[in-house]
CSV table of C-alpha atoms and ligand atoms in Angstrom, one decimal:
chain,number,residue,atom,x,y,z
A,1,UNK,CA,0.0,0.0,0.0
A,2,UNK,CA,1.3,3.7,-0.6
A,3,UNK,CA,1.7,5.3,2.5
A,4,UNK,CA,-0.4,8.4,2.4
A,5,UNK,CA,1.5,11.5,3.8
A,6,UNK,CA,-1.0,12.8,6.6
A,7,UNK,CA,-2.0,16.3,5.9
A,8,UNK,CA,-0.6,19.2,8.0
A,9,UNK,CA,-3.4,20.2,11.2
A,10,UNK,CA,-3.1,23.6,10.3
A,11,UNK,CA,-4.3,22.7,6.6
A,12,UNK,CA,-7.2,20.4,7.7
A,13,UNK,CA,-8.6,23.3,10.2
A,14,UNK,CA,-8.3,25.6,7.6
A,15,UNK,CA,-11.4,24.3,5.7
A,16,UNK,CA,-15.2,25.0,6.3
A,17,UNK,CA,-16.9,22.0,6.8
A,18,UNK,CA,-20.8,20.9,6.6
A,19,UNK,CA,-21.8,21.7,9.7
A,20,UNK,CA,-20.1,25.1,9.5
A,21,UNK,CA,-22.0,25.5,6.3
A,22,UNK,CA,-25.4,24.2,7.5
A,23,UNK,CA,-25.0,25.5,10.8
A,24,UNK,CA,-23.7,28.8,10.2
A,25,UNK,CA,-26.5,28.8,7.7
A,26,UNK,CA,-29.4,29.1,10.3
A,27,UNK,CA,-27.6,30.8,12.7
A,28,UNK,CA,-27.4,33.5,10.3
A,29,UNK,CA,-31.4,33.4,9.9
A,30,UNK,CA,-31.8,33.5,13.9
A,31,UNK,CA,-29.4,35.9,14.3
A,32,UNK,CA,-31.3,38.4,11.6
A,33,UNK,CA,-34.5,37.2,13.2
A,34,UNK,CA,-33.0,38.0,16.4
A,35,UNK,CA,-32.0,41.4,15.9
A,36,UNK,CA,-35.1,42.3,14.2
A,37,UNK,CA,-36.7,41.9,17.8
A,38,UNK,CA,-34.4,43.9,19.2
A,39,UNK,CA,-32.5,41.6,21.0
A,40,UNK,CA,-29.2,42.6,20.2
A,41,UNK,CA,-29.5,46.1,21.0
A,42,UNK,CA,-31.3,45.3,24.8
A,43,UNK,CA,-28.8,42.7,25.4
A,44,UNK,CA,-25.5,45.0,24.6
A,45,UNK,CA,-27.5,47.6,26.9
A,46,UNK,CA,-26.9,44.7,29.6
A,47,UNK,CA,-30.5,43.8,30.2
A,48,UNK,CA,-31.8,40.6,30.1
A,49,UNK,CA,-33.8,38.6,27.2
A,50,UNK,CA,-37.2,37.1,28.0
A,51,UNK,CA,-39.0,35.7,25.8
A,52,UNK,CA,-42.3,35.2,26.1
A,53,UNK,CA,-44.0,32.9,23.0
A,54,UNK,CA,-43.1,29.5,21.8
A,55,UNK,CA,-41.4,31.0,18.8
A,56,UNK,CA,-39.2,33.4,21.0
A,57,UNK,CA,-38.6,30.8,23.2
A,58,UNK,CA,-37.6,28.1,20.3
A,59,UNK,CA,-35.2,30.7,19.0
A,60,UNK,CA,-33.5,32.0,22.2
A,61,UNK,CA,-33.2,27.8,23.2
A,62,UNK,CA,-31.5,28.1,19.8
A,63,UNK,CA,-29.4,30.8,20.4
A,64,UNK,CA,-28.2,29.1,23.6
A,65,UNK,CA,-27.3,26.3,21.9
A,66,UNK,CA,-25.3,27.9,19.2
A,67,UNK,CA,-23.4,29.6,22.2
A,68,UNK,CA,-24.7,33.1,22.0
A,69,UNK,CA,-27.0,33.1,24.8
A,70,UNK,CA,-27.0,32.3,28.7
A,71,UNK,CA,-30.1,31.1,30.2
A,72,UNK,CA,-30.9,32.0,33.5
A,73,UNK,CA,-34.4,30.9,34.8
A,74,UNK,CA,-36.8,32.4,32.2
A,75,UNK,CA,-33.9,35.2,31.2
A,76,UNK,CA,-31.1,35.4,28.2
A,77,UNK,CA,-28.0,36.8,28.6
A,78,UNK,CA,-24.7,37.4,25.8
A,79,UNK,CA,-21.8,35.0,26.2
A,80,UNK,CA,-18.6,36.5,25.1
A,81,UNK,CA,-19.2,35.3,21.6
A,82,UNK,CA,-23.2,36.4,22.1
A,83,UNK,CA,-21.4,39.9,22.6
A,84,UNK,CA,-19.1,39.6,19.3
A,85,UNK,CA,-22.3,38.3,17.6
A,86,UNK,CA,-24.4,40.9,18.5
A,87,UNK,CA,-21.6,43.9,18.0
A,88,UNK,CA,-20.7,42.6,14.4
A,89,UNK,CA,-24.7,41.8,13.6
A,90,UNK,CA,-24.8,44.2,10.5
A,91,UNK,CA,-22.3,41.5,8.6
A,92,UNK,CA,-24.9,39.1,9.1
A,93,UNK,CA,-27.7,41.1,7.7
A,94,UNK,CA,-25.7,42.2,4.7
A,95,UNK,CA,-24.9,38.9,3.7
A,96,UNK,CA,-28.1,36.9,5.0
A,97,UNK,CA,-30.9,39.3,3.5
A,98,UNK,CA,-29.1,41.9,1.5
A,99,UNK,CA,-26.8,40.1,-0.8
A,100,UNK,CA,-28.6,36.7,-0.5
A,101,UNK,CA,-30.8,37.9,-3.5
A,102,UNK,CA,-27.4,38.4,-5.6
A,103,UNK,CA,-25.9,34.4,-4.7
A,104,UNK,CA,-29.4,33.2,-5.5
A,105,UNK,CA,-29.2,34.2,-9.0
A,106,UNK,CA,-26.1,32.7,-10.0
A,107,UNK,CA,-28.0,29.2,-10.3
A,108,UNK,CA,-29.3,30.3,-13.2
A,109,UNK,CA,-26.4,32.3,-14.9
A,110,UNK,CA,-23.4,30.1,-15.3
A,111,UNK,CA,-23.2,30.9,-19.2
A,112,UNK,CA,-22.3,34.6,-17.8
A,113,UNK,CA,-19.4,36.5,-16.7
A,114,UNK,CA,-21.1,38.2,-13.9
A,115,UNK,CA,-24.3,38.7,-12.5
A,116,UNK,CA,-25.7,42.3,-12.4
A,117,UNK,CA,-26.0,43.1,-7.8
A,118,UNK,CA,-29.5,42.1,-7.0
A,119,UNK,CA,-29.7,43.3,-2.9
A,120,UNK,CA,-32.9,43.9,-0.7
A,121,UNK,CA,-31.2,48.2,-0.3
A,122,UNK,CA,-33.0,48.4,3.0
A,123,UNK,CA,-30.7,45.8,4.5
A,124,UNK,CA,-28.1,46.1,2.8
A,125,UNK,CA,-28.3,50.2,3.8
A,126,UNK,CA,-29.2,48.9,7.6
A,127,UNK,CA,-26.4,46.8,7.7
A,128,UNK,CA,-23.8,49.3,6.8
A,129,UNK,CA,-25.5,51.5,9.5
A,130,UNK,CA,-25.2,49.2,12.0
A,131,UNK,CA,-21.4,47.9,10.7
A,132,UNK,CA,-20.6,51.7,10.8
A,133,UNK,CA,-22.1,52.0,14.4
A,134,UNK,CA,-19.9,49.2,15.9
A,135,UNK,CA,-17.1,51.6,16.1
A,136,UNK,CA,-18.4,55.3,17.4
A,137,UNK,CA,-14.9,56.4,17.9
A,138,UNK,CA,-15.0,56.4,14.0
A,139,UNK,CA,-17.7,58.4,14.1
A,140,UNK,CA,-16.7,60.7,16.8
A,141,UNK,CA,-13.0,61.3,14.8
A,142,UNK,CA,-14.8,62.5,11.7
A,143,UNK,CA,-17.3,64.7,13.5
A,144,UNK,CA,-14.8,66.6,15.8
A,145,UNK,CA,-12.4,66.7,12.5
A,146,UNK,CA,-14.8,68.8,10.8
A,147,UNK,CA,-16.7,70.5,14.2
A,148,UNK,CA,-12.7,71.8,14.7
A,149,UNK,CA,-13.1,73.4,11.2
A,150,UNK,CA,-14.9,76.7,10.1
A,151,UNK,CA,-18.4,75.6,9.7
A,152,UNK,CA,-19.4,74.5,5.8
A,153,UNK,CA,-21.5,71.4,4.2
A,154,UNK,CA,-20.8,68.1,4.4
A,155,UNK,CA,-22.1,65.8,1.5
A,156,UNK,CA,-22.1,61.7,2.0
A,157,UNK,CA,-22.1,60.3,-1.3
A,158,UNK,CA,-24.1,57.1,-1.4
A,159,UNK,CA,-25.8,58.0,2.1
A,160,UNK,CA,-28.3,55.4,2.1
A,161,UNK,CA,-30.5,55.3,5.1
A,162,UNK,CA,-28.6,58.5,6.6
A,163,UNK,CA,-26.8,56.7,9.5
A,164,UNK,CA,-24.1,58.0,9.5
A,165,UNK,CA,-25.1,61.7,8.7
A,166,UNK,CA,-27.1,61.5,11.5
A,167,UNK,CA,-24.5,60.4,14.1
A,168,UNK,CA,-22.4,62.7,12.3
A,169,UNK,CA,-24.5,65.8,12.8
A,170,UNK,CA,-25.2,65.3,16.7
A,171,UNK,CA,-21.1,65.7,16.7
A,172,UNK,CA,-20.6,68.7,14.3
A,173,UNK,CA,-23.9,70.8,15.3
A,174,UNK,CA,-23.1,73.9,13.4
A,175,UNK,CA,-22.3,71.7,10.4
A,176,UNK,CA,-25.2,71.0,7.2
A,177,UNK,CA,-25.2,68.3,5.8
A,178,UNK,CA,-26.4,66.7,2.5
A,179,UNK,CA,-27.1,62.7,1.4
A,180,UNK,CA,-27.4,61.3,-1.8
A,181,UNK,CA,-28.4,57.5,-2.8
A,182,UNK,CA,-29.6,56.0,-6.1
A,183,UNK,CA,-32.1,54.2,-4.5
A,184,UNK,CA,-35.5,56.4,-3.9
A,185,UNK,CA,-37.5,54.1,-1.2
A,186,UNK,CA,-34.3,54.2,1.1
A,187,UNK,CA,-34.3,58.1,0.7
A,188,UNK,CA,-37.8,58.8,1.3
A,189,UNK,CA,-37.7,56.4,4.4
A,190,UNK,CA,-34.3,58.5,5.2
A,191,UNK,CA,-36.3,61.9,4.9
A,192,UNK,CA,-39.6,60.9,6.7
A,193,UNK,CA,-36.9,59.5,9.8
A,194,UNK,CA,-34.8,62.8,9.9
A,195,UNK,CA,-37.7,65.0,9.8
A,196,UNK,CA,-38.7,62.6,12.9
A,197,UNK,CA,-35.4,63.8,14.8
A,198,UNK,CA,-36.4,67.4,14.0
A,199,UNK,CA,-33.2,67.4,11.8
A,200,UNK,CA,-34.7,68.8,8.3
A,201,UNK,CA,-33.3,72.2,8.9
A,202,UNK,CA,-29.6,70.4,8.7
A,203,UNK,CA,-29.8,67.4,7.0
A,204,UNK,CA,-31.0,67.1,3.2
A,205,UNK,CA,-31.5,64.2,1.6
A,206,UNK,CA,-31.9,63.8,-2.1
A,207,UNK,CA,-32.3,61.1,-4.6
A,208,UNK,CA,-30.3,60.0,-7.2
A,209,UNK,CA,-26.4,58.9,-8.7
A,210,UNK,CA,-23.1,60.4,-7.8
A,211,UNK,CA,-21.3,58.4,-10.5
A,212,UNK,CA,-19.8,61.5,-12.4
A,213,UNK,CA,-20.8,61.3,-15.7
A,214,UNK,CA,-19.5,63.9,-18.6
A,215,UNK,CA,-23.2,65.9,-18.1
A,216,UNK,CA,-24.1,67.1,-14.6
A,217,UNK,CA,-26.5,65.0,-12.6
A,218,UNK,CA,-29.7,66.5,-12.0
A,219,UNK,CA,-30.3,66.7,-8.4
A,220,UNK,CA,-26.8,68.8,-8.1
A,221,UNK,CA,-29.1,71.5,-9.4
A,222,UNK,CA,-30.7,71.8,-5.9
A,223,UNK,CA,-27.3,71.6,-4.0
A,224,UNK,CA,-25.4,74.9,-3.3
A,225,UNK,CA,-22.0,73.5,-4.4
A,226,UNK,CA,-19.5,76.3,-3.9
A,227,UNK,CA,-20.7,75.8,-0.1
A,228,UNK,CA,-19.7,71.6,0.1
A,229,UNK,CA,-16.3,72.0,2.3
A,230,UNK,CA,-16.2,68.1,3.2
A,231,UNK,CA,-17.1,65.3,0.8
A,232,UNK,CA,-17.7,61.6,2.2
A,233,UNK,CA,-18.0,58.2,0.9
A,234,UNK,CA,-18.7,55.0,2.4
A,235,UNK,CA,-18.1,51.5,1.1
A,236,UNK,CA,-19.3,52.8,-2.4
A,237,UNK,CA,-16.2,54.3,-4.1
A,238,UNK,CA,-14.9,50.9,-5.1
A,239,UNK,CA,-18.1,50.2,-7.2
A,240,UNK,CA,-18.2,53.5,-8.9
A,241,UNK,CA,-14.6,53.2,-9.6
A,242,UNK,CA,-14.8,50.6,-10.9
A,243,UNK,CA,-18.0,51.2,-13.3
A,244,UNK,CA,-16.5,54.3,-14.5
A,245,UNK,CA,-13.0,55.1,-15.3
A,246,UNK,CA,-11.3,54.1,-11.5
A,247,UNK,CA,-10.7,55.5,-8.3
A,248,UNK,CA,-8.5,59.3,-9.8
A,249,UNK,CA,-11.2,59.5,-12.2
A,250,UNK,CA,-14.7,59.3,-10.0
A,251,UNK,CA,-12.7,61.6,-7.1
A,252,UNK,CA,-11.7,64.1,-10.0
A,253,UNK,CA,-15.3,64.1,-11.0
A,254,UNK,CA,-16.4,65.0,-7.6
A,255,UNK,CA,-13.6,67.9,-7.1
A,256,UNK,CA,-15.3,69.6,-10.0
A,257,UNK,CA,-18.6,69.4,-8.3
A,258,UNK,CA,-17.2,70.7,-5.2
A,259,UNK,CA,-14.8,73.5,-5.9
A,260,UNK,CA,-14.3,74.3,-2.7
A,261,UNK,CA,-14.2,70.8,-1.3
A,262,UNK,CA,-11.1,71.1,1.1
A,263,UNK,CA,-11.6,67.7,3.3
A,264,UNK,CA,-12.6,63.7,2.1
A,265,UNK,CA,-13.4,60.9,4.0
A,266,UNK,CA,-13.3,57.7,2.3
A,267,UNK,CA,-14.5,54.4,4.1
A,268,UNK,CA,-14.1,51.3,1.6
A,269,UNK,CA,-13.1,47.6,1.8
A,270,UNK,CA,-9.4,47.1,0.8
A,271,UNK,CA,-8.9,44.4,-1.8
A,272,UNK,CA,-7.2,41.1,0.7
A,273,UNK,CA,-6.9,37.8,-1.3
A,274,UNK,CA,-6.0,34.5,-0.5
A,275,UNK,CA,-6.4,31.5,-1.8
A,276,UNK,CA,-8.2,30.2,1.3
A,277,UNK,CA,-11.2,31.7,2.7
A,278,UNK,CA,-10.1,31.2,6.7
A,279,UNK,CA,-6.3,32.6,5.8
A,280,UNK,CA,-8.3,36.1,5.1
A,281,UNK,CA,-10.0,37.9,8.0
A,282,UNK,CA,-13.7,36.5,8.2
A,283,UNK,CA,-16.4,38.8,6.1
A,284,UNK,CA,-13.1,39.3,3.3
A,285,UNK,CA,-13.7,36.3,1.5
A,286,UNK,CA,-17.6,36.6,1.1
A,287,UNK,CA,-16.8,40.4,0.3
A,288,UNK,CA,-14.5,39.4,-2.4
A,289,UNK,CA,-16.4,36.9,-3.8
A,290,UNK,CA,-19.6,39.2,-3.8
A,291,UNK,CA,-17.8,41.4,-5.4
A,292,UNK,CA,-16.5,39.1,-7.8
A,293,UNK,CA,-19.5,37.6,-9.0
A,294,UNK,CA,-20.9,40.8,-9.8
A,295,UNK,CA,-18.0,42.2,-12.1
A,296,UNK,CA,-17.1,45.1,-9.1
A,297,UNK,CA,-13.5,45.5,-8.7
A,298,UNK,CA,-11.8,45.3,-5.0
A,299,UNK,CA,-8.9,48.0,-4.8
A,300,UNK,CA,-5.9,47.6,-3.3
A,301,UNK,CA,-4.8,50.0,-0.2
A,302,UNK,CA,-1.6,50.9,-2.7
A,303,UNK,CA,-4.1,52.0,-5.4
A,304,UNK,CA,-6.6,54.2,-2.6
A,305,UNK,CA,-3.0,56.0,-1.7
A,306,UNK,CA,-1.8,56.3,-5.4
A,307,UNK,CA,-5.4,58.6,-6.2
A,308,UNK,CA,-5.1,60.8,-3.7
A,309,UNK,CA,-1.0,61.2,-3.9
A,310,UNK,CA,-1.7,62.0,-7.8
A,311,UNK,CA,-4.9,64.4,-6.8
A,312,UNK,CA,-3.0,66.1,-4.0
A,313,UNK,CA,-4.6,64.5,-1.1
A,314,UNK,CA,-3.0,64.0,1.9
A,315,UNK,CA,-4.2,61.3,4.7
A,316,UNK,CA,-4.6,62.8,8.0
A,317,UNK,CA,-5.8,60.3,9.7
A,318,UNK,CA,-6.6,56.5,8.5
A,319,UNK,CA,-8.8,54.2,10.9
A,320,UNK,CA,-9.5,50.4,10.4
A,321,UNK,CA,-12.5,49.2,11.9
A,322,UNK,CA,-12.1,45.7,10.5
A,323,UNK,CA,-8.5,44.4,8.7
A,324,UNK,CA,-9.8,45.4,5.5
A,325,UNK,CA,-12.8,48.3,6.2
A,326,UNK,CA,-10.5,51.6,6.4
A,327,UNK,CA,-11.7,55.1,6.7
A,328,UNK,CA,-9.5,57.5,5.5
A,329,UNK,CA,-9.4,61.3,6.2
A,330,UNK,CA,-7.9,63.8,3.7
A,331,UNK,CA,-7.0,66.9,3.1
A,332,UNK,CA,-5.7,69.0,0.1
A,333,UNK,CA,-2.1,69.4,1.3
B,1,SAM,C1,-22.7,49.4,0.5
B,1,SAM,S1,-23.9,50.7,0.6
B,1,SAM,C2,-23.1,51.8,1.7
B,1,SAM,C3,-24.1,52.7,2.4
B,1,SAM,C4,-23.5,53.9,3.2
B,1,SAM,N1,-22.6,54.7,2.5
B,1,SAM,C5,-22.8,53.3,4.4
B,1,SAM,O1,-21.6,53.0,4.4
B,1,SAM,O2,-23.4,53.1,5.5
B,1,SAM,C6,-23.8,51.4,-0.9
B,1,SAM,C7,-24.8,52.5,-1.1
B,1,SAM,O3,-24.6,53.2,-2.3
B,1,SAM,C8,-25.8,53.4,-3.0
B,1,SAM,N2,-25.5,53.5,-4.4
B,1,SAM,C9,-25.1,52.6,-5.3
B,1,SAM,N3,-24.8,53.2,-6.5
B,1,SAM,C10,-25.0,54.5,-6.4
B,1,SAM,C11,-24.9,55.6,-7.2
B,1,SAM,N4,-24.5,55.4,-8.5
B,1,SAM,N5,-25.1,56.8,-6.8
B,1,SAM,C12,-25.6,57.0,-5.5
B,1,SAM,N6,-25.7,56.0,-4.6
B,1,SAM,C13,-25.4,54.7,-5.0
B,1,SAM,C14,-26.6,52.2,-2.6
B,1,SAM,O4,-28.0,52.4,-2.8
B,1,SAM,C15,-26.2,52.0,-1.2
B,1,SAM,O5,-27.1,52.7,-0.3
C-alpha cells in the first residue's frame, strides 16, 4: 500500500466543513431574526432577554445552543461570543438578506461572466448603518475633525439610510449636511426619519447617482455647491470606480462638483486575497467573492493611496475598523 502522507493540522482546520456551512447557515437566519426583535440592541445595553411565545422561546433555546446566549431561569444573557455576535450583527444582515438575492441568482447564470448586484437596499443600507455603528470612535474622529473646522457642508455620497449623517450631525452641530443615494425608497424612508429627529433644517437628503458622468447630474441642481467643504463616501467608491473610469477619475469628478471641497473621507473595503477563505479575516472572503460575482473591482490599499497622492490629497488620519474596512481622512495638502 502507498503510505499516504497525513495532511498538516493547520491545513485540515483551515477548511469550512458541513456543519459550519449548514449551521452557520441558520444561525445566520436567527441571528437576523433575532436582531429584528431587538434583541441585540437590549442585550449590549446589559438587560436581560425574556422571551415570552413558543417561537421566542424556540429561538432563544437556539441561540443558547449555538453559544450566543445564557439562560438564566426564564432570562437570556450574551456569552462573550453572544457579545461579538451581536456587535458585528450588521455583517450578518448584509450577507443573510441583502446580498442573498445576488448568490441566489447565479444558479441560473453560469453561461455569464457576472451577475448584475441584486440586494434587498434596505438591509443592505441597515447593515452598513449598524457595521458603521460598531465603532463610534470612527464616528466621533470624523465629526470633531470637521466641528474643529470653520463651519461648511458636508455631503455623503451614497448616504443610504442617513446613518451615518445622522450620528455625524449630533457631533458637528453647526455643520449641514447633505445625502445622496440612487435608491429612492431608502431616501424617502431617510427623509420621513430625519424630519422625525427634527433634523430637516440640517440634513438634506436627495435622490439620485453620484457616478460623475460627462453631463451634470440633475439633483446637483438643488445643491449649493460652492458651499460643500467636506465630501464623504462610504463603502461605495470601489463600485463607482470601478464602473467608470477608476478610483482618480470618479474623485476628480467630484472635485469639479465641489470646488471648494477642502476635506474627504473615504470608508471602503481594501482588496485582501488569499487562496483560502479562513487565511483572510472573516467577512473578506464573502466580500470578495460578492464582489467578484458581480464584475465590481476590490482596490488595493496601494491603489486608494496612489489617487489621492496623484490628486494632492494627503491622509490625515486612517482608521481600520475591521482588517480590511479603512476610513481615511484627507485633506488637500
Ligand atoms: C454598500 S452601501 C453603503 C451605504 C453607506 N454609504 C454606508 O456605508 O453606510 C452602498 C450605497 O450606495 C448606493 N449607491 C449605489 N450606486 C450608487 C450611485 N451610482 N449613486 C448613489 N448611490 C449609489 C446604494 O443604494 C447603497 O445605499
Amino acid at each position: 500500500m502507498t503510505a499516504v502522507t497525513p495532511l498538516e493540522p493547520h491545513s485540515t482546520a483551515a477548511e469550512l466543513t458541513i456543519r459550519d456551512v449548514i449551521e452557520g447557515h441558520t444561525a445566520g437566519q436567527l441571528i437576523v431574526t433575532a436582531d429584528d426583535w431587538g434583541w441585540w440592541t437590549v442585550a449590549l445595553a446589559g438587560d436581560t432577554i425574556t422571551p415570552t411565545t413558543g417561537v421566542e422561546a424556540t429561538v432563544a433555546d437556539a441561540l443558547e445552543r449555538a453559544g450566543f446566549l445564557i439562560r438564566q431561569g426564564s432570562h437570556y444573557h450574551l456569552t462573550h461570543s453572544g457579545h461579538d455576535i451581536a456587535k458585528n450583527r450588521g455583517f450578518v444582515r448584509g450577507v443573510v438578506r441583502g446580498w442573498e438575492p445576488t448568490f441566489r441568482q447565479l444558479s441560473g447564470n453560469a453561461h455569464r461572466n457576472s451577475v448584475p448586484a441584486l440586494t434587498d437596499p434596505g438591509a443592505v443600507a441597515r447593515s452598513c448603518t449598524d457595521i458603521a455603528r460598531r465603532r463610534p470612535e470612527i464616528f466621533a474622529s470624523i465629526g470633531q475633525t470637521i466641528a474643529a473646522d470653520t463651519p461648511g457642508t458636508t455631503i455623503d455620497l451614497g448616504c443610504a439610510d442617513s446613518g451615518r449623517v445622522q450620528a455625524l450631525a449630533g457631533i458637528a452641530t453647526k455643520e449641514q449636511f447633505i445625502g445622496v443615494d440612487i435608491e429612492d425608497g431608502v431616501i424617502a424612508d431617510a427623509t420621513a426619519e430625519v424630519a422625525r429627529l427634527g433634523l430637516s433644517d440640517r440634513i438634506t437628503l436627495l435622490p439620485g447617482s453620484v457616478q460623475p458622468e460627462p453631463e451634470l447630474p440633475a439633483w446637483l441642481a438643488e445643491v449649493d455647491r460652492d458651499a460643500v467643504t467636506t465630501a464623504m463616501t462610504f463603502f461605495l467608491l470601489h463600485q463607482l470606480a470601478s464602473d467608470g473610469d477608476g478610483i482618480t477619475s470618479v474623485l476628480r469628478g467630484w472635485m469639479r462638483w465641489f470646488p471648494n471641497v477642502r476635506r474627504l473621507v473615504v470608508g471602503d473595503g481594501y482588496l485582501l486575497a488569499a487562496p483560502r477563505w479562513t487565511a483572510q479575516p472573516w467577512f473578506s472572503p464573502t466580500y470578495e467573492i460578492y464582489h467578484a460575482v458581480t464584475g465590481v473591482r476590490l482596490w488595493t490599499q496601494q491603489e486608494y493611496e496612489q489617487a489621492y497622492a496623484d490628486l494632492g490629497w494627503s491622509v490625515v488620519r486612517s482608521m481600520e475598523d475591521h482588517k480590511m474596512l479603512v476610513t481615511t481622512i484627507l485633506e488637500r495638502g
